[in-house]
């Protein structure tokens, strides 16, 4: 893993060096995307690379999810340099809103909460209809932090025709271990309904979903409370011989870790988009 970090750091550094030689300035707009499933409009940040308005070509898209108690503006406010990455990797970054604690699922306990449908179907449909995108799973990725890390992994496995690559940072990948916290009983059903929480946990989903594997990267700080569950997920994937990249490094469950890690995840996606099929 140390070699991996050094290698990615060198590549990222080279890209940053040459990118900053150009005066690109990506744009960030806030749009409202209507959800037919939930009968409401929901805000979303869309980051376009500088070249979007100066070229006629189409672009790959990365959907970037926020964490528990967050919102659609978190990434652009906490990590403003993310606009530079849109320029450097020539991609569109979409930051949808996942509500305070939706966990990015269609809630079995609340019929008005359908964030699986919204994020995996309604938002991509809007983006592909409104922007020049490469409308193919080979050019579409999803990532997120904490609750969003769980959401990205969960949605990518459930929507194999939509997302070709996935990333998680400090993901809450084992919901059973936190079944009484983070509004989980309300979203998934009373905590006594442990079956609901179990079947929605990523560490359990991977055991039953091996016919499709997205290009996968996930990471966690060694001082993060979710490190145990991320190590568990890594072990599950290794045992099942599912290809993936897992990174542990210094860090806690905070924006210092996520702002540092997002560049490496976007580089991973950039390399995935460059693959020749």
PDB file of C-alpha atoms in Angstrom:
ATOM      1  CA  UNK A   1       0.000   0.000   0.000  1.00  0.00           C
ATOM      2  CA  UNK A   2       2.962   2.315   0.625  1.00  0.00           C
ATOM      3  CA  UNK A   3       4.193   1.676  -2.926  1.00  0.00           C
ATOM      4  CA  UNK A   4       0.684   2.373  -4.214  1.00  0.00           C
ATOM      5  CA  UNK A   5       0.584   5.741  -2.440  1.00  0.00           C
ATOM      6  CA  UNK A   6       4.016   6.745  -3.736  1.00  0.00           C
ATOM      7  CA  UNK A   7       3.106   5.742  -7.309  1.00  0.00           C
ATOM      8  CA  UNK A   8      -0.212   7.598  -7.256  1.00  0.00           C
ATOM      9  CA  UNK A   9       1.438  10.624  -5.623  1.00  0.00           C
ATOM     10  CA  UNK A  10       4.013  10.833  -8.433  1.00  0.00           C
ATOM     11  CA  UNK A  11       1.381  10.543 -11.161  1.00  0.00           C
ATOM     12  CA  UNK A  12      -0.928  13.024  -9.471  1.00  0.00           C
ATOM     13  CA  UNK A  13       1.960  15.426  -8.970  1.00  0.00           C
ATOM     14  CA  UNK A  14       2.886  15.283 -12.665  1.00  0.00           C
ATOM     15  CA  UNK A  15      -0.710  15.929 -13.692  1.00  0.00           C
ATOM     16  CA  UNK A  16      -1.007  18.822 -11.252  1.00  0.00           C
ATOM     17  CA  UNK A  17       2.244  20.367 -12.479  1.00  0.00           C
ATOM     18  CA  UNK A  18       1.281  20.420 -16.130  1.00  0.00           C
ATOM     19  CA  UNK A  19      -2.327  21.376 -15.416  1.00  0.00           C
ATOM     20  CA  UNK A  20      -1.383  24.422 -13.392  1.00  0.00           C
ATOM     21  CA  UNK A  21       0.682  25.679 -16.315  1.00  0.00           C
ATOM     22  CA  UNK A  22      -2.679  26.460 -17.944  1.00  0.00           C
ATOM     23  CA  UNK A  23      -5.135  29.045 -16.651  1.00  0.00           C
ATOM     24  CA  UNK A  24      -8.219  26.815 -16.605  1.00  0.00           C
ATOM     25  CA  UNK A  25     -11.172  27.789 -14.479  1.00  0.00           C
ATOM     26  CA  UNK A  26     -13.880  25.167 -14.104  1.00  0.00           C
ATOM     27  CA  UNK A  27     -17.392  26.421 -13.385  1.00  0.00           C
ATOM     28  CA  UNK A  28     -19.726  25.243 -10.633  1.00  0.00           C
ATOM     29  CA  UNK A  29     -23.466  25.675 -10.958  1.00  0.00           C
ATOM     30  CA  UNK A  30     -26.332  24.766  -8.642  1.00  0.00           C
ATOM     31  CA  UNK A  31     -29.304  23.172 -10.390  1.00  0.00           C
ATOM     32  CA  UNK A  32     -32.593  21.728  -9.170  1.00  0.00           C
ATOM     33  CA  UNK A  33     -33.387  18.183 -10.266  1.00  0.00           C
ATOM     34  CA  UNK A  34     -36.979  17.062  -9.952  1.00  0.00           C
ATOM     35  CA  UNK A  35     -37.632  13.634  -8.475  1.00  0.00           C
ATOM     36  CA  UNK A  36     -40.782  11.990  -9.797  1.00  0.00           C
ATOM     37  CA  UNK A  37     -40.310   9.244  -7.216  1.00  0.00           C
ATOM     38  CA  UNK A  38     -40.359  11.710  -4.307  1.00  0.00           C
ATOM     39  CA  UNK A  39     -42.435  14.489  -5.906  1.00  0.00           C
ATOM     40  CA  UNK A  40     -39.990  17.281  -5.152  1.00  0.00           C
ATOM     41  CA  UNK A  41     -37.081  19.228  -6.605  1.00  0.00           C
ATOM     42  CA  UNK A  42     -33.671  18.703  -5.020  1.00  0.00           C
ATOM     43  CA  UNK A  43     -30.563  20.862  -5.399  1.00  0.00           C
ATOM     44  CA  UNK A  44     -27.355  19.595  -6.948  1.00  0.00           C
ATOM     45  CA  UNK A  45     -23.939  21.076  -7.774  1.00  0.00           C
ATOM     46  CA  UNK A  46     -22.586  20.442 -11.272  1.00  0.00           C
ATOM     47  CA  UNK A  47     -18.917  21.200 -11.924  1.00  0.00           C
ATOM     48  CA  UNK A  48     -17.940  21.608 -15.573  1.00  0.00           C
ATOM     49  CA  UNK A  49     -14.332  21.714 -16.770  1.00  0.00           C
ATOM     50  CA  UNK A  50     -13.169  24.904 -18.443  1.00  0.00           C
ATOM     51  CA  UNK A  51     -12.978  23.132 -21.799  1.00  0.00           C
ATOM     52  CA  UNK A  52     -16.689  22.260 -21.706  1.00  0.00           C
ATOM     53  CA  UNK A  53     -17.633  25.621 -23.226  1.00  0.00           C
ATOM     54  CA  UNK A  54     -14.732  25.635 -25.675  1.00  0.00           C
ATOM     55  CA  UNK A  55     -15.073  22.176 -27.183  1.00  0.00           C
ATOM     56  CA  UNK A  56     -17.810  20.064 -28.703  1.00  0.00           C
ATOM     57  CA  UNK A  57     -16.703  16.710 -27.320  1.00  0.00           C
ATOM     58  CA  UNK A  58     -18.490  14.747 -24.602  1.00  0.00           C
ATOM     59  CA  UNK A  59     -17.230  14.122 -21.069  1.00  0.00           C
ATOM     60  CA  UNK A  60     -17.204  11.317 -18.491  1.00  0.00           C
ATOM     61  CA  UNK A  61     -19.070  11.960 -15.247  1.00  0.00           C
ATOM     62  CA  UNK A  62     -18.238  11.312 -11.583  1.00  0.00           C
ATOM     63  CA  UNK A  63     -21.096  11.434  -9.076  1.00  0.00           C
ATOM     64  CA  UNK A  64     -19.799  12.527  -5.683  1.00  0.00           C
ATOM     65  CA  UNK A  65     -21.916  11.872  -2.575  1.00  0.00           C
ATOM     66  CA  UNK A  66     -21.833  13.661   0.783  1.00  0.00           C
ATOM     67  CA  UNK A  67     -21.940  12.105   4.247  1.00  0.00           C
ATOM     68  CA  UNK A  68     -24.456  11.871   7.062  1.00  0.00           C
ATOM     69  CA  UNK A  69     -25.915  15.272   8.050  1.00  0.00           C
ATOM     70  CA  UNK A  70     -24.323  16.853   4.954  1.00  0.00           C
ATOM     71  CA  UNK A  71     -25.759  18.277   1.765  1.00  0.00           C
ATOM     72  CA  UNK A  72     -25.096  18.855  -1.935  1.00  0.00           C
ATOM     73  CA  UNK A  73     -22.797  21.855  -1.323  1.00  0.00           C
ATOM     74  CA  UNK A  74     -20.356  20.116   1.042  1.00  0.00           C
ATOM     75  CA  UNK A  75     -17.766  19.096  -1.532  1.00  0.00           C
ATOM     76  CA  UNK A  76     -17.513  22.418  -3.326  1.00  0.00           C
ATOM     77  CA  UNK A  77     -17.436  24.361  -0.032  1.00  0.00           C
ATOM     78  CA  UNK A  78     -15.048  22.120   1.895  1.00  0.00           C
ATOM     79  CA  UNK A  79     -12.785  21.222  -1.030  1.00  0.00           C
ATOM     80  CA  UNK A  80     -12.931  24.159  -3.491  1.00  0.00           C
ATOM     81  CA  UNK A  81      -9.891  22.785  -5.317  1.00  0.00           C
ATOM     82  CA  UNK A  82     -12.156  20.045  -6.622  1.00  0.00           C
ATOM     83  CA  UNK A  83     -12.842  22.402  -9.536  1.00  0.00           C
ATOM     84  CA  UNK A  84      -9.184  22.041 -10.498  1.00  0.00           C
ATOM     85  CA  UNK A  85      -9.612  18.270 -10.695  1.00  0.00           C
ATOM     86  CA  UNK A  86     -12.490  18.683 -13.149  1.00  0.00           C
ATOM     87  CA  UNK A  87     -10.057  20.574 -15.388  1.00  0.00           C
ATOM     88  CA  UNK A  88      -7.105  18.284 -14.844  1.00  0.00           C
ATOM     89  CA  UNK A  89      -8.983  15.058 -15.541  1.00  0.00           C
ATOM     90  CA  UNK A  90     -11.421  16.542 -18.073  1.00  0.00           C
ATOM     91  CA  UNK A  91     -14.584  15.290 -16.471  1.00  0.00           C
ATOM     92  CA  UNK A  92     -17.883  16.528 -15.081  1.00  0.00           C
ATOM     93  CA  UNK A  93     -18.377  16.228 -11.318  1.00  0.00           C
ATOM     94  CA  UNK A  94     -21.933  16.023 -10.010  1.00  0.00           C
ATOM     95  CA  UNK A  95     -22.700  16.489  -6.308  1.00  0.00           C
ATOM     96  CA  UNK A  96     -26.344  15.543  -5.636  1.00  0.00           C
ATOM     97  CA  UNK A  97     -28.155  15.929  -2.337  1.00  0.00           C
ATOM     98  CA  UNK A  98     -28.793  12.738  -0.390  1.00  0.00           C
ATOM     99  CA  UNK A  99     -30.811  14.330   2.412  1.00  0.00           C
ATOM    100  CA  UNK A 100     -29.665  14.475   6.035  1.00  0.00           C
ATOM    101  CA  UNK A 101     -29.678  10.699   6.539  1.00  0.00           C
ATOM    102  CA  UNK A 102     -31.173   8.852   3.551  1.00  0.00           C
ATOM    103  CA  UNK A 103     -28.292   6.390   3.359  1.00  0.00           C
ATOM    104  CA  UNK A 104     -28.968   6.565  -0.373  1.00  0.00           C
ATOM    105  CA  UNK A 105     -31.583   3.824  -0.310  1.00  0.00           C
ATOM    106  CA  UNK A 106     -35.273   3.475  -1.111  1.00  0.00           C
ATOM    107  CA  UNK A 107     -36.300   3.261   2.514  1.00  0.00           C
ATOM    108  CA  UNK A 108     -38.313   0.170   3.501  1.00  0.00           C
ATOM    109  CA  UNK A 109     -39.660   2.172   6.445  1.00  0.00           C
ATOM    110  CA  UNK A 110     -40.484   5.513   4.776  1.00  0.00           C
ATOM    111  CA  UNK A 111     -42.168   5.399   1.361  1.00  0.00           C
ATOM    112  CA  UNK A 112     -41.387   9.081   0.745  1.00  0.00           C
ATOM    113  CA  UNK A 113     -37.618   8.463   0.847  1.00  0.00           C
ATOM    114  CA  UNK A 114     -36.393   6.992  -2.452  1.00  0.00           C
ATOM    115  CA  UNK A 115     -32.797   8.040  -2.829  1.00  0.00           C
ATOM    116  CA  UNK A 116     -31.652   4.858  -4.578  1.00  0.00           C
ATOM    117  CA  UNK A 117     -34.078   5.658  -7.397  1.00  0.00           C
ATOM    118  CA  UNK A 118     -33.153   9.340  -7.342  1.00  0.00           C
ATOM    119  CA  UNK A 119     -29.353   9.027  -7.377  1.00  0.00           C
ATOM    120  CA  UNK A 120     -29.039   5.992  -9.654  1.00  0.00           C
ATOM    121  CA  UNK A 121     -31.763   6.817 -12.187  1.00  0.00           C
ATOM    122  CA  UNK A 122     -33.270  10.300 -12.001  1.00  0.00           C
ATOM    123  CA  UNK A 123     -30.087  12.314 -11.511  1.00  0.00           C
ATOM    124  CA  UNK A 124     -28.076  10.513 -14.265  1.00  0.00           C
ATOM    125  CA  UNK A 125     -31.044  10.891 -16.622  1.00  0.00           C
ATOM    126  CA  UNK A 126     -31.135  14.639 -15.962  1.00  0.00           C
ATOM    127  CA  UNK A 127     -27.367  15.042 -16.325  1.00  0.00           C
ATOM    128  CA  UNK A 128     -27.195  13.018 -19.545  1.00  0.00           C
ATOM    129  CA  UNK A 129     -30.145  14.966 -20.959  1.00  0.00           C
ATOM    130  CA  UNK A 130     -28.809  18.384 -19.971  1.00  0.00           C
ATOM    131  CA  UNK A 131     -25.054  18.102 -20.589  1.00  0.00           C
ATOM    132  CA  UNK A 132     -22.684  16.627 -23.146  1.00  0.00           C
ATOM    133  CA  UNK A 133     -21.841  13.397 -21.377  1.00  0.00           C
ATOM    134  CA  UNK A 134     -20.493  10.052 -22.480  1.00  0.00           C
ATOM    135  CA  UNK A 135     -23.709   8.197 -21.709  1.00  0.00           C
ATOM    136  CA  UNK A 136     -22.263   4.793 -20.908  1.00  0.00           C
ATOM    137  CA  UNK A 137     -21.307   3.006 -17.687  1.00  0.00           C
ATOM    138  CA  UNK A 138     -17.720   2.848 -19.004  1.00  0.00           C
ATOM    139  CA  UNK A 139     -17.585   6.627 -18.526  1.00  0.00           C
ATOM    140  CA  UNK A 140     -19.635   6.974 -15.359  1.00  0.00           C
ATOM    141  CA  UNK A 141     -18.331   6.609 -11.781  1.00  0.00           C
ATOM    142  CA  UNK A 142     -19.714   7.191  -8.305  1.00  0.00           C
ATOM    143  CA  UNK A 143     -17.910   7.911  -5.036  1.00  0.00           C
ATOM    144  CA  UNK A 144     -18.612   9.324  -1.608  1.00  0.00           C
ATOM    145  CA  UNK A 145     -17.515   9.791   1.972  1.00  0.00           C
ATOM    146  CA  UNK A 146     -18.867   8.105   5.105  1.00  0.00           C
ATOM    147  CA  UNK A 147     -22.621   7.626   4.485  1.00  0.00           C
ATOM    148  CA  UNK A 148     -21.838   8.548   0.889  1.00  0.00           C
ATOM    149  CA  UNK A 149     -19.128   5.899   0.760  1.00  0.00           C
ATOM    150  CA  UNK A 150     -21.725   3.319   1.735  1.00  0.00           C
ATOM    151  CA  UNK A 151     -24.124   4.859  -0.786  1.00  0.00           C
ATOM    152  CA  UNK A 152     -21.637   4.747  -3.665  1.00  0.00           C
ATOM    153  CA  UNK A 153     -20.775   1.092  -3.071  1.00  0.00           C
ATOM    154  CA  UNK A 154     -24.405   0.118  -2.494  1.00  0.00           C
ATOM    155  CA  UNK A 155     -25.686   1.894  -5.601  1.00  0.00           C
ATOM    156  CA  UNK A 156     -22.897   0.659  -7.882  1.00  0.00           C
ATOM    157  CA  UNK A 157     -23.589  -2.964  -7.001  1.00  0.00           C
ATOM    158  CA  UNK A 158     -27.356  -2.559  -7.436  1.00  0.00           C
ATOM    159  CA  UNK A 159     -27.158  -0.630 -10.696  1.00  0.00           C
ATOM    160  CA  UNK A 160     -24.647  -2.468 -12.815  1.00  0.00           C
ATOM    161  CA  UNK A 161     -25.733  -0.850 -16.091  1.00  0.00           C
ATOM    162  CA  UNK A 162     -25.269   2.657 -14.696  1.00  0.00           C
ATOM    163  CA  UNK A 163     -21.903   2.839 -12.909  1.00  0.00           C
ATOM    164  CA  UNK A 164     -18.687   1.317 -14.195  1.00  0.00           C
ATOM    165  CA  UNK A 165     -16.420   2.447 -11.359  1.00  0.00           C
ATOM    166  CA  UNK A 166     -16.893   3.202  -7.677  1.00  0.00           C
ATOM    167  CA  UNK A 167     -14.971   4.739  -4.800  1.00  0.00           C
ATOM    168  CA  UNK A 168     -15.512   5.040  -1.064  1.00  0.00           C
ATOM    169  CA  UNK A 169     -13.719   7.186   1.505  1.00  0.00           C
ATOM    170  CA  UNK A 170     -14.225   6.280   5.170  1.00  0.00           C
ATOM    171  CA  UNK A 171     -17.330   4.381   4.134  1.00  0.00           C
ATOM    172  CA  UNK A 172     -19.810   3.090   6.721  1.00  0.00           C
ATOM    173  CA  UNK A 173     -19.788  -0.294   5.027  1.00  0.00           C
ATOM    174  CA  UNK A 174     -21.183  -2.376   7.918  1.00  0.00           C
ATOM    175  CA  UNK A 175     -24.466  -0.863   9.075  1.00  0.00           C
ATOM    176  CA  UNK A 176     -25.110  -3.575  11.635  1.00  0.00           C
ATOM    177  CA  UNK A 177     -22.227  -2.265  13.743  1.00  0.00           C
ATOM    178  CA  UNK A 178     -23.931   1.152  13.943  1.00  0.00           C
ATOM    179  CA  UNK A 179     -27.555   0.005  13.871  1.00  0.00           C
ATOM    180  CA  UNK A 180     -28.723   2.323  16.669  1.00  0.00           C
ATOM    181  CA  UNK A 181     -26.972   5.469  15.385  1.00  0.00           C
ATOM    182  CA  UNK A 182     -27.126   7.960  12.521  1.00  0.00           C
ATOM    183  CA  UNK A 183     -30.916   7.675  12.140  1.00  0.00           C
ATOM    184  CA  UNK A 184     -30.543   4.111  10.870  1.00  0.00           C
ATOM    185  CA  UNK A 185     -33.556   2.730  12.812  1.00  0.00           C
ATOM    186  CA  UNK A 186     -35.811   5.359  11.190  1.00  0.00           C
ATOM    187  CA  UNK A 187     -34.526   4.829   7.647  1.00  0.00           C
ATOM    188  CA  UNK A 188     -34.208   1.053   7.646  1.00  0.00           C
ATOM    189  CA  UNK A 189     -36.981   0.209  10.086  1.00  0.00           C
ATOM    190  CA  UNK A 190     -36.902  -0.348  13.817  1.00  0.00           C
ATOM    191  CA  UNK A 191     -33.578  -1.714  15.013  1.00  0.00           C
ATOM    192  CA  UNK A 192     -35.361  -4.948  15.861  1.00  0.00           C
ATOM    193  CA  UNK A 193     -35.670  -5.460  12.079  1.00  0.00           C
ATOM    194  CA  UNK A 194     -32.032  -6.413  11.892  1.00  0.00           C
ATOM    195  CA  UNK A 195     -32.635  -8.254   8.624  1.00  0.00           C
ATOM    196  CA  UNK A 196     -33.234  -4.976   6.796  1.00  0.00           C
ATOM    197  CA  UNK A 197     -30.022  -3.444   8.080  1.00  0.00           C
ATOM    198  CA  UNK A 198     -28.068  -6.619   7.365  1.00  0.00           C
ATOM    199  CA  UNK A 199     -29.165  -6.958   3.749  1.00  0.00           C
ATOM    200  CA  UNK A 200     -28.399  -3.317   2.960  1.00  0.00           C
ATOM    201  CA  UNK A 201     -24.855  -3.457   4.385  1.00  0.00           C
ATOM    202  CA  UNK A 202     -22.166  -3.465   1.712  1.00  0.00           C
ATOM    203  CA  UNK A 203     -20.052  -6.071   3.528  1.00  0.00           C
ATOM    204  CA  UNK A 204     -22.944  -8.493   3.131  1.00  0.00           C
ATOM    205  CA  UNK A 205     -24.044  -7.495  -0.365  1.00  0.00           C
ATOM    206  CA  UNK A 206     -20.676  -8.418  -1.871  1.00  0.00           C
ATOM    207  CA  UNK A 207     -21.104 -12.023  -0.760  1.00  0.00           C
ATOM    208  CA  UNK A 208     -24.122 -12.413  -2.993  1.00  0.00           C
ATOM    209  CA  UNK A 209     -23.151 -10.198  -5.910  1.00  0.00           C
ATOM    210  CA  UNK A 210     -20.183 -11.573  -7.806  1.00  0.00           C
ATOM    211  CA  UNK A 211     -21.462 -11.624 -11.392  1.00  0.00           C
ATOM    212  CA  UNK A 212     -20.704  -7.925 -11.801  1.00  0.00           C
ATOM    213  CA  UNK A 213     -17.752  -6.056 -10.323  1.00  0.00           C
ATOM    214  CA  UNK A 214     -17.217  -2.333 -10.926  1.00  0.00           C
ATOM    215  CA  UNK A 215     -13.695  -0.937 -10.953  1.00  0.00           C
ATOM    216  CA  UNK A 216     -13.334  -0.454  -7.221  1.00  0.00           C
ATOM    217  CA  UNK A 217     -11.228   1.722  -4.921  1.00  0.00           C
ATOM    218  CA  UNK A 218     -11.844   2.423  -1.249  1.00  0.00           C
ATOM    219  CA  UNK A 219      -9.841   3.931   1.565  1.00  0.00           C
ATOM    220  CA  UNK A 220      -9.940   4.639   5.272  1.00  0.00           C
ATOM    221  CA  UNK A 221      -7.796   6.411   7.848  1.00  0.00           C
ATOM    222  CA  UNK A 222      -6.194   4.239  10.472  1.00  0.00           C
ATOM    223  CA  UNK A 223      -7.682   6.403  13.232  1.00  0.00           C
ATOM    224  CA  UNK A 224     -11.155   6.336  11.709  1.00  0.00           C
ATOM    225  CA  UNK A 225     -13.915   4.559  13.714  1.00  0.00           C
ATOM    226  CA  UNK A 226     -14.907   2.731  10.511  1.00  0.00           C
ATOM    227  CA  UNK A 227     -11.456   1.209   9.950  1.00  0.00           C
ATOM    228  CA  UNK A 228     -12.517  -2.186  11.320  1.00  0.00           C
ATOM    229  CA  UNK A 229     -15.454  -2.525   8.941  1.00  0.00           C
ATOM    230  CA  UNK A 230     -13.362  -1.369   5.972  1.00  0.00           C
ATOM    231  CA  UNK A 231     -10.739  -3.972   6.781  1.00  0.00           C
ATOM    232  CA  UNK A 232     -13.543  -6.513   6.984  1.00  0.00           C
ATOM    233  CA  UNK A 233     -14.759  -5.510   3.527  1.00  0.00           C
ATOM    234  CA  UNK A 234     -11.219  -5.766   2.165  1.00  0.00           C
ATOM    235  CA  UNK A 235     -10.910  -9.275   3.605  1.00  0.00           C
ATOM    236  CA  UNK A 236     -14.251 -10.305   2.087  1.00  0.00           C
ATOM    237  CA  UNK A 237     -13.193  -9.063  -1.337  1.00  0.00           C
ATOM    238  CA  UNK A 238      -9.813 -10.784  -1.111  1.00  0.00           C
ATOM    239  CA  UNK A 239     -11.441 -14.048  -0.076  1.00  0.00           C
ATOM    240  CA  UNK A 240     -13.829 -13.850  -3.022  1.00  0.00           C
ATOM    241  CA  UNK A 241     -11.007 -12.831  -5.366  1.00  0.00           C
ATOM    242  CA  UNK A 242     -12.825  -9.670  -6.398  1.00  0.00           C
ATOM    243  CA  UNK A 243     -10.366  -7.163  -7.932  1.00  0.00           C
ATOM    244  CA  UNK A 244     -10.107  -3.928  -5.990  1.00  0.00           C
ATOM    245  CA  UNK A 245      -7.756  -1.297  -4.584  1.00  0.00           C
ATOM    246  CA  UNK A 246      -7.839  -0.717  -0.842  1.00  0.00           C
ATOM    247  CA  UNK A 247      -5.765   1.965   0.868  1.00  0.00           C
ATOM    248  CA  UNK A 248      -5.131   2.587   4.547  1.00  0.00           C
ATOM    249  CA  UNK A 249      -3.210   5.673   5.559  1.00  0.00           C
ATOM    250  CA  UNK A 250      -2.829   8.207   8.341  1.00  0.00           C
ATOM    251  CA  UNK A 251      -6.056   9.996   8.992  1.00  0.00           C
ATOM    252  CA  UNK A 252      -9.288  10.397  10.885  1.00  0.00           C
ATOM    253  CA  UNK A 253     -12.947  10.690   9.935  1.00  0.00           C
ATOM    254  CA  UNK A 254     -12.710  14.297   8.791  1.00  0.00           C
ATOM    255  CA  UNK A 255     -12.326  16.661   5.868  1.00  0.00           C
ATOM    256  CA  UNK A 256      -8.538  16.670   6.125  1.00  0.00           C
ATOM    257  CA  UNK A 257      -8.581  13.020   5.079  1.00  0.00           C
ATOM    258  CA  UNK A 258     -11.285  13.374   2.404  1.00  0.00           C
ATOM    259  CA  UNK A 259      -9.832  16.497   0.797  1.00  0.00           C
ATOM    260  CA  UNK A 260      -6.495  14.705   0.525  1.00  0.00           C
ATOM    261  CA  UNK A 261      -7.969  11.465  -0.787  1.00  0.00           C
ATOM    262  CA  UNK A 262     -10.372  12.734  -3.433  1.00  0.00           C
ATOM    263  CA  UNK A 263      -7.566  13.556  -5.866  1.00  0.00           C
ATOM    264  CA  UNK A 264      -6.342   9.969  -5.830  1.00  0.00           C
ATOM    265  CA  UNK A 265      -9.848   8.595  -6.332  1.00  0.00           C
ATOM    266  CA  UNK A 266     -10.481  10.927  -9.261  1.00  0.00           C
ATOM    267  CA  UNK A 267      -7.146   9.863 -10.759  1.00  0.00           C
ATOM    268  CA  UNK A 268      -8.284   6.242 -10.407  1.00  0.00           C
ATOM    269  CA  UNK A 269     -11.498   7.072 -12.278  1.00  0.00           C
ATOM    270  CA  UNK A 270      -9.592   9.032 -14.923  1.00  0.00           C
ATOM    271  CA  UNK A 271      -7.450   5.978 -15.613  1.00  0.00           C
ATOM    272  CA  UNK A 272     -10.582   3.811 -15.765  1.00  0.00           C
ATOM    273  CA  UNK A 273     -12.163   6.165 -18.317  1.00  0.00           C
ATOM    274  CA  UNK A 274      -9.014   5.943 -20.461  1.00  0.00           C
ATOM    275  CA  UNK A 275      -9.245   2.160 -20.810  1.00  0.00           C
ATOM    276  CA  UNK A 276      -9.591   0.762 -24.316  1.00  0.00           C
ATOM    277  CA  UNK A 277     -12.346  -1.814 -24.568  1.00  0.00           C
TER     278      UNK A 277
END
